[in-house]
Short mmCIF file of C-alpha atoms in Angstrom, two decimals:
data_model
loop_
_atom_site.label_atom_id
_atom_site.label_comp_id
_atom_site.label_asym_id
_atom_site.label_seq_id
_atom_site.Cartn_x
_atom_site.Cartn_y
_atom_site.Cartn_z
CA UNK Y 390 -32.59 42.65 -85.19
CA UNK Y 391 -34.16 40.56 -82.67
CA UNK Y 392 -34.84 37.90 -85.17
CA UNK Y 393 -31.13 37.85 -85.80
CA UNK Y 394 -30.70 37.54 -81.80
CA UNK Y 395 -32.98 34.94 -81.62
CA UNK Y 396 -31.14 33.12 -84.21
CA UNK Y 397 -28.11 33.38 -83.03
CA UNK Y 398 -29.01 32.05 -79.75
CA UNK Y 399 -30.47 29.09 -81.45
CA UNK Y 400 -27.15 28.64 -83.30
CA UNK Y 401 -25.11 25.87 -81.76
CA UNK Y 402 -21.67 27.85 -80.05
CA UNK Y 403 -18.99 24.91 -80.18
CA UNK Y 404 -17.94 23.17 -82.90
CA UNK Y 405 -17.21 19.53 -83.31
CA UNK Y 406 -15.95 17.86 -86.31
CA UNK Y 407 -17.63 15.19 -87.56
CA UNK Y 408 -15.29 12.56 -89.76
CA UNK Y 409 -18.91 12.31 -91.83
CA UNK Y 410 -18.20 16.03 -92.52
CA UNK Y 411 -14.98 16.45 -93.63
CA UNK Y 412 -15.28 15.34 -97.31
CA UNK Y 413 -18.07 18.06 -97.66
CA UNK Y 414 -16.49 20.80 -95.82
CA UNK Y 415 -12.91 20.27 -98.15
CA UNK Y 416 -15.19 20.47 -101.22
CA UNK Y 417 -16.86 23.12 -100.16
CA UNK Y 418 -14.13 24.89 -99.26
CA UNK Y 419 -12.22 24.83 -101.95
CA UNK Y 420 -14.94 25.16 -103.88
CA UNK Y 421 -16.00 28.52 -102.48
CA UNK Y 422 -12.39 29.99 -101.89
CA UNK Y 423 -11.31 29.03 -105.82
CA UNK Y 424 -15.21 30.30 -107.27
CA UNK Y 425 -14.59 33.63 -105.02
CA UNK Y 426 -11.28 34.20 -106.90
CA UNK Y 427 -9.45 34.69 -103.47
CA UNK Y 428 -7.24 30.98 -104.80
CA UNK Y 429 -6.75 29.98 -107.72
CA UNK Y 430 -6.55 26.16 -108.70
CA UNK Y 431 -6.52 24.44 -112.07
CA UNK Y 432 -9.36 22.12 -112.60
CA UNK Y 433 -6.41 18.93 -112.84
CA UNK Y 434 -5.88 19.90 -109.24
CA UNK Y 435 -9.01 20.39 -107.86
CA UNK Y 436 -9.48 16.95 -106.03
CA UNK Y 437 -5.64 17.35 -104.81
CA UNK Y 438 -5.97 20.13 -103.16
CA UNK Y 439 -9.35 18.85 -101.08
CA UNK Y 440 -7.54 15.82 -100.58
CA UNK Y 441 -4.70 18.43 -98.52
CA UNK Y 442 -7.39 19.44 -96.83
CA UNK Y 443 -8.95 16.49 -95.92
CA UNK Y 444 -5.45 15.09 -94.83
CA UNK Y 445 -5.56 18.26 -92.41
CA UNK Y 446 -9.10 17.10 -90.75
CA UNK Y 447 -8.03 13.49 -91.01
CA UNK Y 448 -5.02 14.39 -88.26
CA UNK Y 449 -7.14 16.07 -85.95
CA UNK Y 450 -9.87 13.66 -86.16
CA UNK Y 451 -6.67 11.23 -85.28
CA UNK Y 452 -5.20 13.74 -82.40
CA UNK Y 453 -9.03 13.81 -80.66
CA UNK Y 454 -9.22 10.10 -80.48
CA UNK Y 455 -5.73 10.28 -78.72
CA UNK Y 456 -7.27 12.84 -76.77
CA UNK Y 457 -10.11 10.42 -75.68
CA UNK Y 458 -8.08 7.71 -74.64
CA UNK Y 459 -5.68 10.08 -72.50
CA UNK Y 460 -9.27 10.92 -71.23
CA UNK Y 461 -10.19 7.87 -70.35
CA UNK Y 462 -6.75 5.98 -68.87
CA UNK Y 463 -6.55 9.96 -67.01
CA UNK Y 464 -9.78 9.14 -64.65
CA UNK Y 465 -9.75 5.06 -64.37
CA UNK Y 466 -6.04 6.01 -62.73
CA UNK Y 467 -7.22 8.43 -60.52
CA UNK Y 468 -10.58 6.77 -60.01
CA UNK Y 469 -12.67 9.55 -60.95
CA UNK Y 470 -16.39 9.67 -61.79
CA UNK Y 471 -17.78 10.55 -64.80
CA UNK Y 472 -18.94 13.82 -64.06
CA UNK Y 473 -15.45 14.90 -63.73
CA UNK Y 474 -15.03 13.95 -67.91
CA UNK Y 475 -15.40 17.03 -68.92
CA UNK Y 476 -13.10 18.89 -66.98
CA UNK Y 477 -10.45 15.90 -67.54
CA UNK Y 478 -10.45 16.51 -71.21
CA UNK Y 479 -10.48 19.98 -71.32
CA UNK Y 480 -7.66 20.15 -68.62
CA UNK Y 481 -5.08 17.37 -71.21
CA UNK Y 482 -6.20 19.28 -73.81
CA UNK Y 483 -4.70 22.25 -72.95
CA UNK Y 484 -1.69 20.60 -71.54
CA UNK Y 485 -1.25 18.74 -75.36
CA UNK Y 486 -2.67 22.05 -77.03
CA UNK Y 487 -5.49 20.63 -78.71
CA UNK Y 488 -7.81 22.96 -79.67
CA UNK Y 489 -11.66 22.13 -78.69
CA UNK Y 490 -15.02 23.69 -79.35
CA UNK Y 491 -15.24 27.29 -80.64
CA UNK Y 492 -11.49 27.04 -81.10
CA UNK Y 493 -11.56 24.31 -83.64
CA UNK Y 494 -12.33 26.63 -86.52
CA UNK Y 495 -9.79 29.00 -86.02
CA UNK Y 496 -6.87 26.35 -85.98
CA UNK Y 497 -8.51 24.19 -88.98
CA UNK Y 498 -8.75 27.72 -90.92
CA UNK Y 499 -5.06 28.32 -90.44
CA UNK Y 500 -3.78 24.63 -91.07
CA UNK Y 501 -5.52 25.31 -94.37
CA UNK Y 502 -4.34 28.86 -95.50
CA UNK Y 503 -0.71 27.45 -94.65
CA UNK Y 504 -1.42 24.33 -97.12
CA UNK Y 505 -2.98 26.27 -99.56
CA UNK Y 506 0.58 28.88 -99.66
CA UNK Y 507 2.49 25.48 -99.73
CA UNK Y 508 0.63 23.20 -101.87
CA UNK Y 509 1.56 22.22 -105.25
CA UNK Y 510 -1.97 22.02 -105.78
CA UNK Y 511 -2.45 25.99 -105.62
CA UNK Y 512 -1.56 27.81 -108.45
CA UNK Y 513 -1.56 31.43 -106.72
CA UNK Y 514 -3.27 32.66 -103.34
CA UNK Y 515 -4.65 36.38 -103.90
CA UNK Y 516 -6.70 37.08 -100.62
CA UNK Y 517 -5.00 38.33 -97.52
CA UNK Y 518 -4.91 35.51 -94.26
CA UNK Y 519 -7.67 37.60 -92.67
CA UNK Y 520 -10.09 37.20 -95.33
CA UNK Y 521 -9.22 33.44 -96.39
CA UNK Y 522 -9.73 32.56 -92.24
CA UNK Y 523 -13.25 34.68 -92.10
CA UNK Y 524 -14.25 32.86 -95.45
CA UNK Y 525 -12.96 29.94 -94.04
CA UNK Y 526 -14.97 29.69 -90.07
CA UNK Y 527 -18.11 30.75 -92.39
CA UNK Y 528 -18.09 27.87 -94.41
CA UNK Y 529 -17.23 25.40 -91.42
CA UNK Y 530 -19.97 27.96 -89.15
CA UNK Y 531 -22.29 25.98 -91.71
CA UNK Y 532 -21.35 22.51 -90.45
CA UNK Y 533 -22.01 23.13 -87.02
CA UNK Y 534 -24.24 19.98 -85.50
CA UNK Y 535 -26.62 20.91 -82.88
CA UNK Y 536 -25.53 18.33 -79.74
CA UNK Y 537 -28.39 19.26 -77.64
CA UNK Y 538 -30.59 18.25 -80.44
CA UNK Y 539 -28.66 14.87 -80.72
CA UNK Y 540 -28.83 15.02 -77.01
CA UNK Y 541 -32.55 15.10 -77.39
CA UNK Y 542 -32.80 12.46 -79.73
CA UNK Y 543 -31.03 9.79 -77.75
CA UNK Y 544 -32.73 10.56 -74.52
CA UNK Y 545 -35.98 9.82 -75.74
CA UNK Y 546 -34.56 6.03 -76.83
CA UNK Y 547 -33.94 5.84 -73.24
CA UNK Y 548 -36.61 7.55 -71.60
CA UNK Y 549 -37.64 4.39 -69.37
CA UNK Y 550 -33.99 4.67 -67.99
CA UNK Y 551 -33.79 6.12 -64.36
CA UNK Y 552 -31.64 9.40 -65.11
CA UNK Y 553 -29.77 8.96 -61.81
CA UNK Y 554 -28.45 6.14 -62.69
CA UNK Y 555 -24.34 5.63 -63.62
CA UNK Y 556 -25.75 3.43 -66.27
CA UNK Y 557 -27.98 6.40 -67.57
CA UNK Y 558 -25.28 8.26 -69.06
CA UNK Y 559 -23.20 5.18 -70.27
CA UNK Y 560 -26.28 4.37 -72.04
CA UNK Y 561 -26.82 7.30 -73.27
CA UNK Y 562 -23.65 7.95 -74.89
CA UNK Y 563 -24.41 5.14 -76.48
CA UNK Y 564 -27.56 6.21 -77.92
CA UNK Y 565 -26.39 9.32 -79.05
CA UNK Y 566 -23.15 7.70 -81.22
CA UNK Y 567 -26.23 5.99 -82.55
CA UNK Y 568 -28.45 8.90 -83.72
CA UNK Y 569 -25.13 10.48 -85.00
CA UNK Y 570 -24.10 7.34 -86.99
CA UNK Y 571 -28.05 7.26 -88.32
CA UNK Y 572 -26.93 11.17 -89.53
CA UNK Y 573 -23.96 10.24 -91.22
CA UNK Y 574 -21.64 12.22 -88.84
CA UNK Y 575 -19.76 8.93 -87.57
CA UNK Y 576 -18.78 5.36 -89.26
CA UNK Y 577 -18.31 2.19 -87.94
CA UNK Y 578 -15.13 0.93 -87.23
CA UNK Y 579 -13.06 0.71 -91.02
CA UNK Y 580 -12.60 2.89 -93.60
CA UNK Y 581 -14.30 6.54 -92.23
CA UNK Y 582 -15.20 7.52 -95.50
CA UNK Y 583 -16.72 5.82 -98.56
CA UNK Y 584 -13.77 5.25 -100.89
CA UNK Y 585 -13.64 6.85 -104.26
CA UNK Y 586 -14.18 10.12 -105.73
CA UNK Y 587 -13.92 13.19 -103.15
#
């Protein structure tokens, strides 16, 4: 039991879709769901219905980096530091109803169960909406990515850097894009994905 606490705690609690991810979590997905009997889709439609799926993560990848802009036009017209990011993008947000961290699963779980009853892809959903979203926020509970570990990572690039420095946590955001592109959870600018087979 206190294993399982222990665990849990190490667990990262917010969830953050990586565009590196999302090929793997629609196979996986559908995968799982179709295996588990709770969908049913013929092996013809198999890559369709990930594609669906990946069209789903594709627009809120698209709605975040909307999100970041608004961010960052939001505080260079009010003149507002950086510490005050966070709150900034939390606060649009809510006003655009974008969901963020532990929300994120939740909505992505439901954009899918209402493709999968309105694909032409599915062939027959058996399992109630309850137990397709729980299978669902398990599978994507998988692809969690620890950010304090990234976190980690970066600072020691920049350990010579004086932390109280503006230029600290510019540089720093830079460094950690860079340990996340060196994981495969971000691209360069382009294509996002590798093209061809899903």
């Amino acid at each position: 039991m206190e294993a399982d606490m222990q665990e849990e705690k190490k667990r990262p609690s917010n969830f953050r879709l990586y565009e590196g991810l999302v090929e793997r979590i629609a196979q996986q997905v559908v995968r799982t769901l179709n295996t588990q009997g709770k969908i049913e889709i013929e092996p013809s439609n198999i890559q369709e219905a990930q594609v669906d799926l990946i069209a789903i993560m594709d627009d809120y990848l698209m709605r975040d980096r909307r999100l970041r802009d608004a961010v960052r036009e939001r505080m260079s017209m009010l003149s507002l530091p950086f510490s005050e990011r966070g709150s900034i993008r939390y606060q649009i947000a809510r006003e655009w109803n974008h969901p963020l961290g532990r929300s994120v699963p939740n909505f992505l779980a439901n954009q899918f169960i209402y493709a999968f009853f309105n694909s032409g892809h599915v062939e027959e959903v058996y399992a109630d909406d309850y137990t397709l979203r729980r299978t669902i926020e398990e599978i994507l509970d998988g692809f969690k990515v620890d950010e304090d570990q990234i976190r980690e990572e970066a600072e020691k690039l920049i350990k010579n850097m004086d932390r109280s420095q503006l230029q600290y946590e510019i540089e720093l955001r830079k460094k950690m894009n860079e340990v996340r592109r060196r994981k495969g959870l971000i691209f360069e600018r382009g294509p996002r994905r590798p093209q061809g087979n899903v």
